[in-house]
PDB file of C-alpha atoms in Angstrom:
ATOM      1  CA  UNK A   1      28.630  -2.174 -26.142  1.00  0.00           C
ATOM      2  CA  UNK A   2      25.840  -1.096 -23.915  1.00  0.00           C
ATOM      3  CA  UNK A   3      23.458  -3.908 -24.238  1.00  0.00           C
ATOM      4  CA  UNK A   4      26.675  -6.366 -23.382  1.00  0.00           C
ATOM      5  CA  UNK A   5      27.044  -4.351 -20.167  1.00  0.00           C
ATOM      6  CA  UNK A   6      23.131  -4.409 -19.451  1.00  0.00           C
ATOM      7  CA  UNK A   7      23.413  -8.152 -20.065  1.00  0.00           C
ATOM      8  CA  UNK A   8      26.318  -8.607 -17.380  1.00  0.00           C
ATOM      9  CA  UNK A   9      24.784  -6.378 -14.854  1.00  0.00           C
ATOM     10  CA  UNK A  10      21.603  -8.403 -14.737  1.00  0.00           C
ATOM     11  CA  UNK A  11      23.617 -11.330 -13.774  1.00  0.00           C
ATOM     12  CA  UNK A  12      25.319  -9.498 -11.032  1.00  0.00           C
ATOM     13  CA  UNK A  13      24.222  -8.890  -7.707  1.00  0.00           C
ATOM     14  CA  UNK A  14      22.551  -5.665  -7.040  1.00  0.00           C
ATOM     15  CA  UNK A  15      25.645  -3.800  -5.587  1.00  0.00           C
ATOM     16  CA  UNK A  16      25.507  -1.201  -8.414  1.00  0.00           C
ATOM     17  CA  UNK A  17      22.190  -0.485  -7.619  1.00  0.00           C
ATOM     18  CA  UNK A  18      23.143   0.459  -3.998  1.00  0.00           C
ATOM     19  CA  UNK A  19      26.133   2.445  -5.263  1.00  0.00           C
ATOM     20  CA  UNK A  20      24.139   4.530  -7.610  1.00  0.00           C
ATOM     21  CA  UNK A  21      21.850   5.259  -4.443  1.00  0.00           C
ATOM     22  CA  UNK A  22      24.516   5.961  -2.137  1.00  0.00           C
ATOM     23  CA  UNK A  23      25.832   8.734  -4.967  1.00  0.00           C
ATOM     24  CA  UNK A  24      22.328   9.741  -5.167  1.00  0.00           C
ATOM     25  CA  UNK A  25      22.073   9.105  -9.010  1.00  0.00           C
ATOM     26  CA  UNK A  26      18.592   8.232  -9.027  1.00  0.00           C
ATOM     27  CA  UNK A  27      18.380   8.221 -12.825  1.00  0.00           C
ATOM     28  CA  UNK A  28      20.997   5.509 -13.152  1.00  0.00           C
ATOM     29  CA  UNK A  29      19.716   3.611  -9.962  1.00  0.00           C
ATOM     30  CA  UNK A  30      15.767   3.637 -11.755  1.00  0.00           C
ATOM     31  CA  UNK A  31      17.493   2.410 -15.227  1.00  0.00           C
ATOM     32  CA  UNK A  32      18.908  -0.377 -13.759  1.00  0.00           C
ATOM     33  CA  UNK A  33      16.152  -1.815 -11.422  1.00  0.00           C
ATOM     34  CA  UNK A  34      14.065  -1.088 -14.389  1.00  0.00           C
ATOM     35  CA  UNK A  35      16.511  -3.405 -16.231  1.00  0.00           C
ATOM     36  CA  UNK A  36      16.276  -5.890 -13.864  1.00  0.00           C
ATOM     37  CA  UNK A  37      12.692  -6.060 -13.475  1.00  0.00           C
ATOM     38  CA  UNK A  38      12.247  -6.525 -17.341  1.00  0.00           C
ATOM     39  CA  UNK A  39      14.616  -9.473 -17.028  1.00  0.00           C
ATOM     40  CA  UNK A  40      13.326 -10.679 -13.846  1.00  0.00           C
ATOM     41  CA  UNK A  41       9.611  -9.600 -13.130  1.00  0.00           C
ATOM     42  CA  UNK A  42       9.158 -10.848  -9.439  1.00  0.00           C
ATOM     43  CA  UNK A  43      12.482  -9.632  -8.046  1.00  0.00           C
ATOM     44  CA  UNK A  44      12.052  -7.569  -4.950  1.00  0.00           C
ATOM     45  CA  UNK A  45      14.891  -6.162  -4.572  1.00  0.00           C
ATOM     46  CA  UNK A  46      14.108  -4.063  -7.382  1.00  0.00           C
ATOM     47  CA  UNK A  47      10.682  -3.619  -6.802  1.00  0.00           C
ATOM     48  CA  UNK A  48      11.278  -2.008  -3.363  1.00  0.00           C
ATOM     49  CA  UNK A  49      13.284   0.886  -4.336  1.00  0.00           C
ATOM     50  CA  UNK A  50      11.280   1.792  -7.303  1.00  0.00           C
ATOM     51  CA  UNK A  51       8.116   2.074  -4.918  1.00  0.00           C
ATOM     52  CA  UNK A  52      10.471   5.068  -3.374  1.00  0.00           C
ATOM     53  CA  UNK A  53      11.873   6.008  -6.826  1.00  0.00           C
ATOM     54  CA  UNK A  54       8.342   6.436  -8.349  1.00  0.00           C
ATOM     55  CA  UNK A  55       6.846   8.379  -5.275  1.00  0.00           C
ATOM     56  CA  UNK A  56       9.409  10.775  -5.471  1.00  0.00           C
ATOM     57  CA  UNK A  57       9.473  11.314  -9.286  1.00  0.00           C
ATOM     58  CA  UNK A  58       5.189  12.019  -8.689  1.00  0.00           C
ATOM     59  CA  UNK A  59       4.878   8.561 -10.931  1.00  0.00           C
ATOM     60  CA  UNK A  60       1.854   7.420  -8.650  1.00  0.00           C
ATOM     61  CA  UNK A  61       0.345   4.733 -11.369  1.00  0.00           C
ATOM     62  CA  UNK A  62       3.951   3.276 -11.362  1.00  0.00           C
ATOM     63  CA  UNK A  63       4.436   3.431  -7.534  1.00  0.00           C
ATOM     64  CA  UNK A  64       1.110   1.851  -7.159  1.00  0.00           C
ATOM     65  CA  UNK A  65       1.871  -1.027  -9.576  1.00  0.00           C
ATOM     66  CA  UNK A  66       5.080  -1.784  -7.810  1.00  0.00           C
ATOM     67  CA  UNK A  67       3.332  -1.972  -4.316  1.00  0.00           C
ATOM     68  CA  UNK A  68       0.722  -4.117  -5.934  1.00  0.00           C
ATOM     69  CA  UNK A  69       3.367  -6.638  -7.167  1.00  0.00           C
ATOM     70  CA  UNK A  70       5.055  -6.558  -3.827  1.00  0.00           C
ATOM     71  CA  UNK A  71       2.189  -7.689  -1.865  1.00  0.00           C
ATOM     72  CA  UNK A  72       1.328 -10.245  -4.535  1.00  0.00           C
ATOM     73  CA  UNK A  73       5.100 -11.544  -3.298  1.00  0.00           C
ATOM     74  CA  UNK A  74       4.462 -10.929   0.441  1.00  0.00           C
ATOM     75  CA  UNK A  75       5.289 -13.829   2.289  1.00  0.00           C
ATOM     76  CA  UNK A  76       2.893 -13.218   5.390  1.00  0.00           C
ATOM     77  CA  UNK A  77      -0.794 -12.009   5.500  1.00  0.00           C
ATOM     78  CA  UNK A  78       0.076  -9.312   7.595  1.00  0.00           C
ATOM     79  CA  UNK A  79       2.856  -8.050   4.893  1.00  0.00           C
ATOM     80  CA  UNK A  80       0.351  -8.509   2.309  1.00  0.00           C
ATOM     81  CA  UNK A  81      -2.164  -6.392   3.481  1.00  0.00           C
ATOM     82  CA  UNK A  82       0.323  -3.713   4.599  1.00  0.00           C
ATOM     83  CA  UNK A  83       1.618  -3.199   1.478  1.00  0.00           C
ATOM     84  CA  UNK A  84      -2.009  -3.162  -0.095  1.00  0.00           C
ATOM     85  CA  UNK A  85      -3.164  -0.806   2.179  1.00  0.00           C
ATOM     86  CA  UNK A  86       0.209   1.385   1.335  1.00  0.00           C
ATOM     87  CA  UNK A  87      -1.115   1.104  -2.615  1.00  0.00           C
ATOM     88  CA  UNK A  88      -4.792   1.788  -1.456  1.00  0.00           C
ATOM     89  CA  UNK A  89      -3.439   5.134   0.255  1.00  0.00           C
ATOM     90  CA  UNK A  90      -1.626   6.103  -3.387  1.00  0.00           C
ATOM     91  CA  UNK A  91      -4.757   5.878  -5.160  1.00  0.00           C
ATOM     92  CA  UNK A  92      -6.510   7.551  -2.477  1.00  0.00           C
ATOM     93  CA  UNK A  93      -4.061  10.538  -1.772  1.00  0.00           C
ATOM     94  CA  UNK A  94      -2.148  10.915  -4.791  1.00  0.00           C
ATOM     95  CA  UNK A  95      -4.420   9.348  -7.814  1.00  0.00           C
ATOM     96  CA  UNK A  96      -7.429  10.499  -5.988  1.00  0.00           C
ATOM     97  CA  UNK A  97      -9.414   7.585  -6.763  1.00  0.00           C
ATOM     98  CA  UNK A  98     -11.703   6.388  -4.049  1.00  0.00           C
ATOM     99  CA  UNK A  99     -13.236   3.392  -5.369  1.00  0.00           C
ATOM    100  CA  UNK A 100      -9.717   1.908  -5.996  1.00  0.00           C
ATOM    101  CA  UNK A 101      -8.694   2.987  -2.448  1.00  0.00           C
ATOM    102  CA  UNK A 102     -11.677   1.505  -1.215  1.00  0.00           C
ATOM    103  CA  UNK A 103     -11.466  -2.108  -2.678  1.00  0.00           C
ATOM    104  CA  UNK A 104      -7.555  -1.977  -1.586  1.00  0.00           C
ATOM    105  CA  UNK A 105      -8.641  -1.621   1.952  1.00  0.00           C
ATOM    106  CA  UNK A 106     -11.286  -4.323   1.803  1.00  0.00           C
ATOM    107  CA  UNK A 107      -8.394  -6.529   0.353  1.00  0.00           C
ATOM    108  CA  UNK A 108      -6.152  -5.667   3.020  1.00  0.00           C
ATOM    109  CA  UNK A 109      -8.591  -6.689   5.659  1.00  0.00           C
ATOM    110  CA  UNK A 110      -9.323 -10.002   3.950  1.00  0.00           C
ATOM    111  CA  UNK A 111      -5.674 -10.794   3.884  1.00  0.00           C
ATOM    112  CA  UNK A 112      -5.260  -9.544   7.439  1.00  0.00           C
ATOM    113  CA  UNK A 113      -8.478  -8.999   9.229  1.00  0.00           C
ATOM    114  CA  UNK A 114      -6.940  -7.244  11.982  1.00  0.00           C
ATOM    115  CA  UNK A 115      -4.894  -4.906  10.062  1.00  0.00           C
ATOM    116  CA  UNK A 116      -5.958  -1.468  11.899  1.00  0.00           C
ATOM    117  CA  UNK A 117      -4.928   1.046   9.412  1.00  0.00           C
ATOM    118  CA  UNK A 118      -7.236  -0.564   6.724  1.00  0.00           C
ATOM    119  CA  UNK A 119      -9.924  -0.976   9.509  1.00  0.00           C
ATOM    120  CA  UNK A 120     -10.107   2.709  10.135  1.00  0.00           C
ATOM    121  CA  UNK A 121     -10.082   3.593   6.094  1.00  0.00           C
ATOM    122  CA  UNK A 122     -12.710   1.360   5.637  1.00  0.00           C
ATOM    123  CA  UNK A 123     -15.460   3.301   8.693  1.00  0.00           C
ATOM    124  CA  UNK A 124     -15.928   6.291   5.999  1.00  0.00           C
ATOM    125  CA  UNK A 125     -16.482   3.574   3.512  1.00  0.00           C
ATOM    126  CA  UNK A 126     -19.311   1.926   4.995  1.00  0.00           C
ATOM    127  CA  UNK A 127     -20.734   4.977   6.271  1.00  0.00           C
ATOM    128  CA  UNK A 128     -21.416   5.955   2.777  1.00  0.00           C
ATOM    129  CA  UNK A 129     -22.331   2.513   1.759  1.00  0.00           C
ATOM    130  CA  UNK A 130     -24.896   2.891   4.627  1.00  0.00           C
ATOM    131  CA  UNK A 131     -23.431  -0.606   5.950  1.00  0.00           C
ATOM    132  CA  UNK A 132     -24.243  -0.411   9.448  1.00  0.00           C
ATOM    133  CA  UNK A 133     -23.525  -3.946  10.373  1.00  0.00           C
ATOM    134  CA  UNK A 134     -20.159  -3.795   8.784  1.00  0.00           C
ATOM    135  CA  UNK A 135     -19.124  -0.673  10.514  1.00  0.00           C
ATOM    136  CA  UNK A 136     -20.291  -2.223  13.709  1.00  0.00           C
ATOM    137  CA  UNK A 137     -17.797  -5.023  13.257  1.00  0.00           C
ATOM    138  CA  UNK A 138     -14.644  -2.790  12.123  1.00  0.00           C
ATOM    139  CA  UNK A 139     -15.462  -0.567  15.289  1.00  0.00           C
ATOM    140  CA  UNK A 140     -15.523  -3.698  17.474  1.00  0.00           C
ATOM    141  CA  UNK A 141     -12.340  -4.955  15.973  1.00  0.00           C
ATOM    142  CA  UNK A 142     -10.893  -1.551  16.585  1.00  0.00           C
ATOM    143  CA  UNK A 143     -11.803  -1.637  19.900  1.00  0.00           C
ATOM    144  CA  UNK A 144     -10.702  -4.872  20.570  1.00  0.00           C
ATOM    145  CA  UNK A 145      -7.430  -3.842  19.778  1.00  0.00           C
ATOM    146  CA  UNK A 146      -7.758  -0.941  21.546  1.00  0.00           C
ATOM    147  CA  UNK A 147      -6.816   1.261  18.258  1.00  0.00           C
ATOM    148  CA  UNK A 148      -8.161   4.604  18.339  1.00  0.00           C
ATOM    149  CA  UNK A 149     -10.895   5.294  15.825  1.00  0.00           C
ATOM    150  CA  UNK A 150      -9.359   8.981  15.538  1.00  0.00           C
ATOM    151  CA  UNK A 151     -11.383  11.837  13.425  1.00  0.00           C
ATOM    152  CA  UNK A 152     -13.559   8.754  11.873  1.00  0.00           C
ATOM    153  CA  UNK A 153     -15.232   8.708  14.848  1.00  0.00           C
ATOM    154  CA  UNK A 154     -18.036  11.425  13.651  1.00  0.00           C
ATOM    155  CA  UNK A 155     -18.805   9.387  10.825  1.00  0.00           C
ATOM    156  CA  UNK A 156     -19.270   6.258  12.667  1.00  0.00           C
ATOM    157  CA  UNK A 157     -21.647   8.169  15.122  1.00  0.00           C
ATOM    158  CA  UNK A 158     -23.944   9.402  12.334  1.00  0.00           C
ATOM    159  CA  UNK A 159     -23.875   6.181  10.649  1.00  0.00           C
ATOM    160  CA  UNK A 160     -25.477   4.440  13.551  1.00  0.00           C
ATOM    161  CA  UNK A 161     -27.803   7.686  14.558  1.00  0.00           C
ATOM    162  CA  UNK A 162     -28.949   7.456  10.950  1.00  0.00           C
ATOM    163  CA  UNK A 163     -29.580   3.811  11.804  1.00  0.00           C
ATOM    164  CA  UNK A 164     -31.625   4.828  14.683  1.00  0.00           C
ATOM    165  CA  UNK A 165     -28.864   3.314  17.053  1.00  0.00           C
ATOM    166  CA  UNK A 166     -28.138   6.053  19.410  1.00  0.00           C
ATOM    167  CA  UNK A 167     -26.782   3.732  22.331  1.00  0.00           C
ATOM    168  CA  UNK A 168     -23.941   3.030  19.529  1.00  0.00           C
ATOM    169  CA  UNK A 169     -23.562   6.530  18.366  1.00  0.00           C
ATOM    170  CA  UNK A 170     -23.474   8.549  21.476  1.00  0.00           C
ATOM    171  CA  UNK A 171     -20.357   7.007  23.075  1.00  0.00           C
ATOM    172  CA  UNK A 172     -18.165   7.613  19.642  1.00  0.00           C
ATOM    173  CA  UNK A 173     -18.755  11.551  20.315  1.00  0.00           C
ATOM    174  CA  UNK A 174     -17.437  11.648  23.826  1.00  0.00           C
TER     175      UNK A 174
END
């Protein structure tokens, strides 16, 4: 029966899933990955591909959920920060939820204070919050890493200028 087949699959390795992906049978692969997760919720081998499947089908809430679960399991702070950053990007770009995105970038930097992509995303956040001190810390860390600020330099400069610190604002606009 179908349920016997599913039980046997759950005990096997994920080779059937790899085969389904090679055959580009995303629906079958998705069903099996979800079945594995139903029985073994923390199985990273099933979580990782589901991130891509959910992204491809525009299921951004589920994609973000899988990234969050992967981040929870990450073995290093750098890996946890990167996965949390990716989750935050889903919130920002696809779910249009700036609040959850900003919370994600803050968590990513808590996990790994040198995570440059998250630090860059915090520039507009700290500008909007009017937190010039935190903005200065973010810029100092990016400078220490020799990471470019990019398009956020204008907001950083404005933040310093509004706070009356033209000496820190001027170099950002050059």
